[in-house]
Short mmCIF file of C-alpha atoms and ligand atoms in Angstrom, two decimals:
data_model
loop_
_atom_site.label_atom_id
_atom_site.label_comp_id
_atom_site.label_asym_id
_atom_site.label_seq_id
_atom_site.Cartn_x
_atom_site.Cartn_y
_atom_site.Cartn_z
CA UNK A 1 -140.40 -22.74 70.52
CA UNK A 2 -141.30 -23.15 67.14
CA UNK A 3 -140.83 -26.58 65.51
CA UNK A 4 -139.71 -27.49 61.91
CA UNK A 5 -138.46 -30.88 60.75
CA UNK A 6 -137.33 -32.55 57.85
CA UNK A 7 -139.06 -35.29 56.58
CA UNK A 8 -138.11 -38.71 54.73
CA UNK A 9 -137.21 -42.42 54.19
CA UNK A 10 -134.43 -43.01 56.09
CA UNK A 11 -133.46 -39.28 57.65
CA UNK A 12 -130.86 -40.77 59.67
CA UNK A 13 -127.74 -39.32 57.35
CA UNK A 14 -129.64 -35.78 56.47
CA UNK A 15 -127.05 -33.23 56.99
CA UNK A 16 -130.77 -30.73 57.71
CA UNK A 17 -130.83 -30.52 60.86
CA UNK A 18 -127.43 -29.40 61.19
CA UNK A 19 -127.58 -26.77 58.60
CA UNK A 20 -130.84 -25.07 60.00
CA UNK A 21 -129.55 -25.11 63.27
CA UNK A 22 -126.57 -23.30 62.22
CA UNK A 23 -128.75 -21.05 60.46
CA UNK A 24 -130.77 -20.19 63.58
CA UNK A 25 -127.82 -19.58 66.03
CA UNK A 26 -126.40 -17.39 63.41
CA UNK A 27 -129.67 -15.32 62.42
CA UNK A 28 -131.02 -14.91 66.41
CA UNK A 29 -134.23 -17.48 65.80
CA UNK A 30 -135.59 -19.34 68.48
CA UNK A 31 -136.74 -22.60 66.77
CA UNK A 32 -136.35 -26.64 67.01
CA UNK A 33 -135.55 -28.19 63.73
CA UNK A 34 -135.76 -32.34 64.18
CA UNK A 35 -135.00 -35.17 61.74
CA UNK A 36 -137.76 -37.35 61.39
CA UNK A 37 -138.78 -40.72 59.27
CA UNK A 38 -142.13 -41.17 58.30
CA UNK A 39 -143.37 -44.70 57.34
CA UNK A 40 -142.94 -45.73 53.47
CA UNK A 41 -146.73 -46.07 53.50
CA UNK A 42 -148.48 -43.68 55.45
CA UNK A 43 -147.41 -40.26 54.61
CA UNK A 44 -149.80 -38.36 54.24
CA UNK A 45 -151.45 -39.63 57.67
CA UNK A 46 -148.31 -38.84 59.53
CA UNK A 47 -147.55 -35.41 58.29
CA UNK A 48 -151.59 -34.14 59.27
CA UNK A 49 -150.52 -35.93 62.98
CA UNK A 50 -147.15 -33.41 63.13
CA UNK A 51 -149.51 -30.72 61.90
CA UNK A 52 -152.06 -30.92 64.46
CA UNK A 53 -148.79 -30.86 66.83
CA UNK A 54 -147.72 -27.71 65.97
CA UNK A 55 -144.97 -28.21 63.62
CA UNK A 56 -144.63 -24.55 61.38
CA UNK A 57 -142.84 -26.31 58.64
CA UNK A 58 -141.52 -28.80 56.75
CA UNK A 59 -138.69 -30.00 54.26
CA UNK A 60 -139.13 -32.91 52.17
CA UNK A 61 -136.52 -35.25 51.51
CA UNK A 62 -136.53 -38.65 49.67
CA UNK A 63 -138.65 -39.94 48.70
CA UNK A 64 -142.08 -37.84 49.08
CA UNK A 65 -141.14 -35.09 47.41
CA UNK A 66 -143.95 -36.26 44.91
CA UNK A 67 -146.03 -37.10 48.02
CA UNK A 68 -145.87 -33.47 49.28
CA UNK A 69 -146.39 -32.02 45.93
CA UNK A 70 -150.06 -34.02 46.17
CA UNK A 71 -150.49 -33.14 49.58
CA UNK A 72 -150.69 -29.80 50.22
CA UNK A 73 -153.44 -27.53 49.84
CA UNK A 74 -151.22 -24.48 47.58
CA UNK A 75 -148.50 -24.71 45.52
CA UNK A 76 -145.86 -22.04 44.44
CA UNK A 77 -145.66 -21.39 41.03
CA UNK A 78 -142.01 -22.80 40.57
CA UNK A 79 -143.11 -25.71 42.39
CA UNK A 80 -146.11 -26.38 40.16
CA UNK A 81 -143.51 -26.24 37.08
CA UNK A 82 -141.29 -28.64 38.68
CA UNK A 83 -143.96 -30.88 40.22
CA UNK A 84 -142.19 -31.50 43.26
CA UNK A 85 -142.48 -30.14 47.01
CA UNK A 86 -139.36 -29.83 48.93
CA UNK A 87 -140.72 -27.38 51.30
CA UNK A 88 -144.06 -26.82 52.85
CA UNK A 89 -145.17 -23.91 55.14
CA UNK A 90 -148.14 -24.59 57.29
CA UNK A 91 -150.02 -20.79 57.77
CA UNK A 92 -151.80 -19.61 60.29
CA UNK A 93 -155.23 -20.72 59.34
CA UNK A 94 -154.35 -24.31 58.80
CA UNK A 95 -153.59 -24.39 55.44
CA UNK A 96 -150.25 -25.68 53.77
CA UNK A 97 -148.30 -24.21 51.05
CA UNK A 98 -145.28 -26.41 49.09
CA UNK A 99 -142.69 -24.98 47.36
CA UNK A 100 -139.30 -25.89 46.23
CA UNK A 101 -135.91 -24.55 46.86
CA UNK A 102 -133.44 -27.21 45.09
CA UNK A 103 -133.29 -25.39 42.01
CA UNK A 104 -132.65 -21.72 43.93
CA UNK A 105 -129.79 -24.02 45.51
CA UNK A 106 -127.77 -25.07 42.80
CA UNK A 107 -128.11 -21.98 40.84
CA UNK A 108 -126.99 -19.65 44.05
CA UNK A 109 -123.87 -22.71 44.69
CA UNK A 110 -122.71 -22.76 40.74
CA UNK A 111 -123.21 -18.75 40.53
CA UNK A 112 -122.54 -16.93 43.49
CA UNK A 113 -120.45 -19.87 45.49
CA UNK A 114 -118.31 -20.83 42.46
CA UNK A 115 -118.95 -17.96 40.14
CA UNK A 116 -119.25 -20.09 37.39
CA UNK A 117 -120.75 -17.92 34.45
CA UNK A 118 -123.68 -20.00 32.86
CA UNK A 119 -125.21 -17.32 29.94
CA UNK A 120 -123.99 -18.15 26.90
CA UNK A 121 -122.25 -21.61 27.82
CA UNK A 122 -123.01 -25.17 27.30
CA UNK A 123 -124.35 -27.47 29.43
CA UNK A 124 -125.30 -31.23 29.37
CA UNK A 125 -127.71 -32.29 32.28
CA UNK A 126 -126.74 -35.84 33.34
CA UNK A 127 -130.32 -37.73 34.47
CA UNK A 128 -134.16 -36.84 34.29
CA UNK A 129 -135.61 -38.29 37.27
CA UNK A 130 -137.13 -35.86 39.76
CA UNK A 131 -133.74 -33.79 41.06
CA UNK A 132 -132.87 -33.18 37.64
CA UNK A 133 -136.91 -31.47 36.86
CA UNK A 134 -136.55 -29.44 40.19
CA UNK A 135 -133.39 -27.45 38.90
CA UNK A 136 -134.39 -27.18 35.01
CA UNK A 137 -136.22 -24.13 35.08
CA UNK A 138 -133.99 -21.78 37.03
CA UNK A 139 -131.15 -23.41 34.92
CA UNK A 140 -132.66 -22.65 31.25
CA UNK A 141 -133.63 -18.87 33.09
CA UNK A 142 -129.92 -18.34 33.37
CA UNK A 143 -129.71 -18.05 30.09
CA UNK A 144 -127.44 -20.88 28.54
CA UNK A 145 -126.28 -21.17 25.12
CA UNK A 146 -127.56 -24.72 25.23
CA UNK A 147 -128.69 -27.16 27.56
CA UNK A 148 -128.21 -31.10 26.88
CA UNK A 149 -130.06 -33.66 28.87
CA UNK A 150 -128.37 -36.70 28.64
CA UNK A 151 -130.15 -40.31 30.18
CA UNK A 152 -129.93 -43.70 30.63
CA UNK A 153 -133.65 -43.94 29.76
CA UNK A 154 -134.30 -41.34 26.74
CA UNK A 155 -138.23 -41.58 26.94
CA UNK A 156 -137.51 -39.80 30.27
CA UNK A 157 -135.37 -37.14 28.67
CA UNK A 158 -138.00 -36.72 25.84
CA UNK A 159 -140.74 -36.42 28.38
CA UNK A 160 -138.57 -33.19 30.03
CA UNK A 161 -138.54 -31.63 26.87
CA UNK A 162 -141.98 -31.98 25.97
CA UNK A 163 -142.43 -29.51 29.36
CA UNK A 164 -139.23 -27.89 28.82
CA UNK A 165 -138.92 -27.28 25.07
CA UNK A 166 -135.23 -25.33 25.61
CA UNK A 167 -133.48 -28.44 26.69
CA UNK A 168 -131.94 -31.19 23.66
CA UNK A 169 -133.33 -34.71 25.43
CA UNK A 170 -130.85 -37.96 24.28
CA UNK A 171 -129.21 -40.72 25.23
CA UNK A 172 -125.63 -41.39 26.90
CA UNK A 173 -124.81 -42.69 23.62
CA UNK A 174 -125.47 -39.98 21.36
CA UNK A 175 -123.26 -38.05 23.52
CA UNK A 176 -120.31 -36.07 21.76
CA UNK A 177 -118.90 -32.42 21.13
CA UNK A 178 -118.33 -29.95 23.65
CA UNK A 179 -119.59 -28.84 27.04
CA UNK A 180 -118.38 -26.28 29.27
CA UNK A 181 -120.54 -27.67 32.70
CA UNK A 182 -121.41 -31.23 32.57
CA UNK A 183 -123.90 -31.67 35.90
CA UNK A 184 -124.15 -34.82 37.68
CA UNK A 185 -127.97 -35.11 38.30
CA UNK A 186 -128.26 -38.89 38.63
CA UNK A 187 -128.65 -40.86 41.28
CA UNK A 188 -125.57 -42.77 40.33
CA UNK A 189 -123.09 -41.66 43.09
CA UNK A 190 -125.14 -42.60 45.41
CA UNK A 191 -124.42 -46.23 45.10
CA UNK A 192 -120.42 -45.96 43.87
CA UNK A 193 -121.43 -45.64 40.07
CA UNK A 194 -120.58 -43.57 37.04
CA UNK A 195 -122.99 -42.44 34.43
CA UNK A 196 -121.76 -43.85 31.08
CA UNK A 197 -120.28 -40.90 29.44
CA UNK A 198 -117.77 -40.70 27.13
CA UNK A 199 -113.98 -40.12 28.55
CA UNK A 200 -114.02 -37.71 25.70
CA UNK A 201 -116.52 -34.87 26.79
CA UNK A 202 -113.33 -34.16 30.05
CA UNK A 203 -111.03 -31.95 29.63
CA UNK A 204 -108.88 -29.20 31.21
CA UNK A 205 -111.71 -26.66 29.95
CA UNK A 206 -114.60 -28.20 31.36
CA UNK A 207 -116.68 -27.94 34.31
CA UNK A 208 -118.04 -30.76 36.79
CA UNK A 209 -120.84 -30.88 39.06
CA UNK A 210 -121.86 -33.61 41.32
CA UNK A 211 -125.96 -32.89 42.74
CA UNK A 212 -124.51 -35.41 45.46
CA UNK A 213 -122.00 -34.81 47.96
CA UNK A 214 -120.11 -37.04 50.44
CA UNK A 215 -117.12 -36.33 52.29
CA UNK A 216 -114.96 -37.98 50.05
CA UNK A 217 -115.18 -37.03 46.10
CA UNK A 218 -117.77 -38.73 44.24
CA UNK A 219 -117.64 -41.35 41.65
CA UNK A 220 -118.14 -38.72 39.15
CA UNK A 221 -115.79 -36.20 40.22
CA UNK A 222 -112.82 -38.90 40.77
CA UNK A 223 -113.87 -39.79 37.40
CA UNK A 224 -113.48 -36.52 35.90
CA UNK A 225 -110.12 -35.74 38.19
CA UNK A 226 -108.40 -38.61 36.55
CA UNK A 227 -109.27 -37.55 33.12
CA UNK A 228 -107.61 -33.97 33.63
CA UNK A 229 -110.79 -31.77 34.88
CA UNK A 230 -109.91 -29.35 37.33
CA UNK A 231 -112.92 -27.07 38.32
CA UNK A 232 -115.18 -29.45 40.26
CA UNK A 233 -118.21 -29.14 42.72
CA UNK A 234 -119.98 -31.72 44.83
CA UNK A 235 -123.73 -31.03 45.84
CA UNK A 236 -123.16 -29.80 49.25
CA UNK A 237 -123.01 -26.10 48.30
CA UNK A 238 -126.79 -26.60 46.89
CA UNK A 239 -127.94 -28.36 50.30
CA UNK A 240 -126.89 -25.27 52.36
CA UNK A 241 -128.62 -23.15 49.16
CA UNK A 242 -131.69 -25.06 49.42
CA UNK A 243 -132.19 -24.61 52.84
CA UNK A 244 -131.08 -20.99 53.79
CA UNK A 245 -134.30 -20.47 50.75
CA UNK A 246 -136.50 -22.64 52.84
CA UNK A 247 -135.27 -21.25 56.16
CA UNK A 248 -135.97 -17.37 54.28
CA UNK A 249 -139.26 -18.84 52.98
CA UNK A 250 -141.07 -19.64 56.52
CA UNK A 251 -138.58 -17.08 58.88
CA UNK A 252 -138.39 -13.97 56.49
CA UNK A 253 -134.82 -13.96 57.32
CA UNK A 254 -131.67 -15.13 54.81
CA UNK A 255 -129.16 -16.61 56.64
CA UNK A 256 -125.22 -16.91 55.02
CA UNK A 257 -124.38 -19.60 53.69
CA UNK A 258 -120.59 -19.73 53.24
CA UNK A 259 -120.45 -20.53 56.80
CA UNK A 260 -122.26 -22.80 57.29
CA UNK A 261 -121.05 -24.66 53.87
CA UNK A 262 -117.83 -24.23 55.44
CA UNK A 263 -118.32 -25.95 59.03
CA UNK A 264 -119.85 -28.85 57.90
CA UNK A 265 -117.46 -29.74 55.06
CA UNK A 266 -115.42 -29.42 57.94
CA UNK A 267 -117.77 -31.42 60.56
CA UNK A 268 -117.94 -33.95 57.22
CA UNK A 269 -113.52 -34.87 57.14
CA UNK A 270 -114.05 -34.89 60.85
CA UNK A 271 -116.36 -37.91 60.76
CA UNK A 272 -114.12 -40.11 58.17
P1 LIG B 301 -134.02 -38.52 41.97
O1 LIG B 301 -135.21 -38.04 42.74
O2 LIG B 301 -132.75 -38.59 42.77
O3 LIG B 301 -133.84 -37.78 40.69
P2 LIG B 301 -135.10 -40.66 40.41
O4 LIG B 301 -136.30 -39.87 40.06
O5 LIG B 301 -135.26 -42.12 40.77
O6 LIG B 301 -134.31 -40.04 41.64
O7 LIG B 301 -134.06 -40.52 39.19
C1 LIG B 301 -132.80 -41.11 39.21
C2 LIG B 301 -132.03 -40.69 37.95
O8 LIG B 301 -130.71 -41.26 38.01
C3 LIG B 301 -132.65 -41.18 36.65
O9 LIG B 301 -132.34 -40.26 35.64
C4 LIG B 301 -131.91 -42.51 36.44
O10 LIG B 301 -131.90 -42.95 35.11
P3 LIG B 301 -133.18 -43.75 34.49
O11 LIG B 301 -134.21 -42.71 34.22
O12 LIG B 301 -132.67 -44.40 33.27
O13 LIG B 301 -133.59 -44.73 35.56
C5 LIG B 301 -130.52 -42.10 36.86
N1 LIG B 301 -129.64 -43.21 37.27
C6 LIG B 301 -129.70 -43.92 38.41
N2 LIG B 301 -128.68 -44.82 38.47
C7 LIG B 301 -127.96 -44.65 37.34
C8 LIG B 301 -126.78 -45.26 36.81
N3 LIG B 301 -126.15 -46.23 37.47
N4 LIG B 301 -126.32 -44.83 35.61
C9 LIG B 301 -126.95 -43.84 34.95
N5 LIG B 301 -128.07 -43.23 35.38
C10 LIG B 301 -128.57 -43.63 36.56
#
């Protein structure tokens, strides 16, 4: 059978696995799809030993995304722009391509999932690290009517927009005015915390996104509950969206994804 995996430091909570399998039982393909942690300091040696094994493909999780992007031999050109790898297909002859699919994710989850309209709106980016450069481009390309990149370290933000020159770089304190989507693209929920915000940007009007998920809301999206927001998304829509484009990318096939978003936001309130 043909074997994928997804690769990282720790893979023990990926929710990959799941979702690919899901995706194979529902499209008819006959392939393995494993969780596996690689060592913090031998990458690159590791992923040639799964080549040689026979592995097809691979996605890239925390936190070699930067690792991949050096490692393999091609590069799409949306991955070049975002200088990260989050996918890699290993062809025929050998050679590996890396791509990534995060930023295909959240645009699919805010636009076709949610049907949030993005043209013309305005939108503050919350973080700069390397999730928030894997979504900018396909996020500008939808046309905003601004896009504000707010973070805790504004040489970051700065360095963005010196590569993308549509985006307003600044810091959390600068923040004020209006937003219709306010994104969550720090790595802040992870550990419990809030980006320092002002209460002032949430209201009734505005729009919250969390790139995390968990089965319980985030720290962000309680946040913005208590202050009177009402249309809110955690990250798990863009998981599934990033990885029915990866699955597409080395099967030719496009699985659904409301199902699967469905069933394990289900498998997710289950397990709490
Ligand atoms: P990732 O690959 O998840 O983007 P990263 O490249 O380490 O990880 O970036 C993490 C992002 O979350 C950064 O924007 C970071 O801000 P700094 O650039 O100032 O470090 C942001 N971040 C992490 N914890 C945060 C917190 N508690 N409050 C605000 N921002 C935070």
């Amino acid at each position: 059978m043909d074997r994928y995996a997804v690769i990282g430091h720790p893979i023990t909570h990926s929710l990959s696995p799941q979702i690919h399998t899901l995706f194979a039982a529902q499209t008819t393909q006959s392939l393995t799809y494993e969780g596996i942690e690689l060592p913090l300091t031998s990458f690159e040696t590791r992923l040639w030993q799964l080549i040689k094994e026979g592995y097809l493909g691979f996605n890239v999780t925390m936190p070699f995304k930067g690792d991949a992007f050096d490692f393999v031999d091609e590069l799409t050109e949306r991955a070049k722009r975002a200088r990260a790898v989050n996918t890699i297909k290993i062809l025929a002859d050998g050679r590996t391509i890396g791509d990534t699919t995060d930023g295909v994710g959240l645009l699919n989850d805010l636009q076709q999932h949610l049907k949030w309209t993005l043209e013309d709106t305005h939108i503050l980016m919350l973080g700069a690290g390397g999730a928030v450069r894997g979504v900018l481009e396909p996020l500008i390309e939808a046309n905003p009517a601004s896009l504000t990149l707010a973070n805790r370290t504004l040489e970051k933000a700065e360095e963005l927009a010196d590569d993308f020159p549509e985006i307003t770089p600044c810091s959390f304190a600068e923040l004020s005015g209006r937003f219709d989507l306010i994104i969550n693209g720090t790595s802040a929920s992870l550990s419990g915390m809030l980006p320092p915000i002002p209460e002032s940007l949430i209201n009734p009007g505005v729009k919250c996104y969390d790139m995390m998920y968990s089965a319980e809301p985030t720290a962000f999206l309680k946040w913005a509950t208590s202050l009177g927001a009402v249309d809110l998304s955690d990250g798990l829509g863009m998981l599934v969206g990033q990885a029915a484009e990866s699955f597409n990318y080395w099967r030719g096939v496009s699985p659904e994804v409301q199902p699967v978003i469905d069933e394990l936001r289900q498998r997710l309130t289950i397990a709490t």
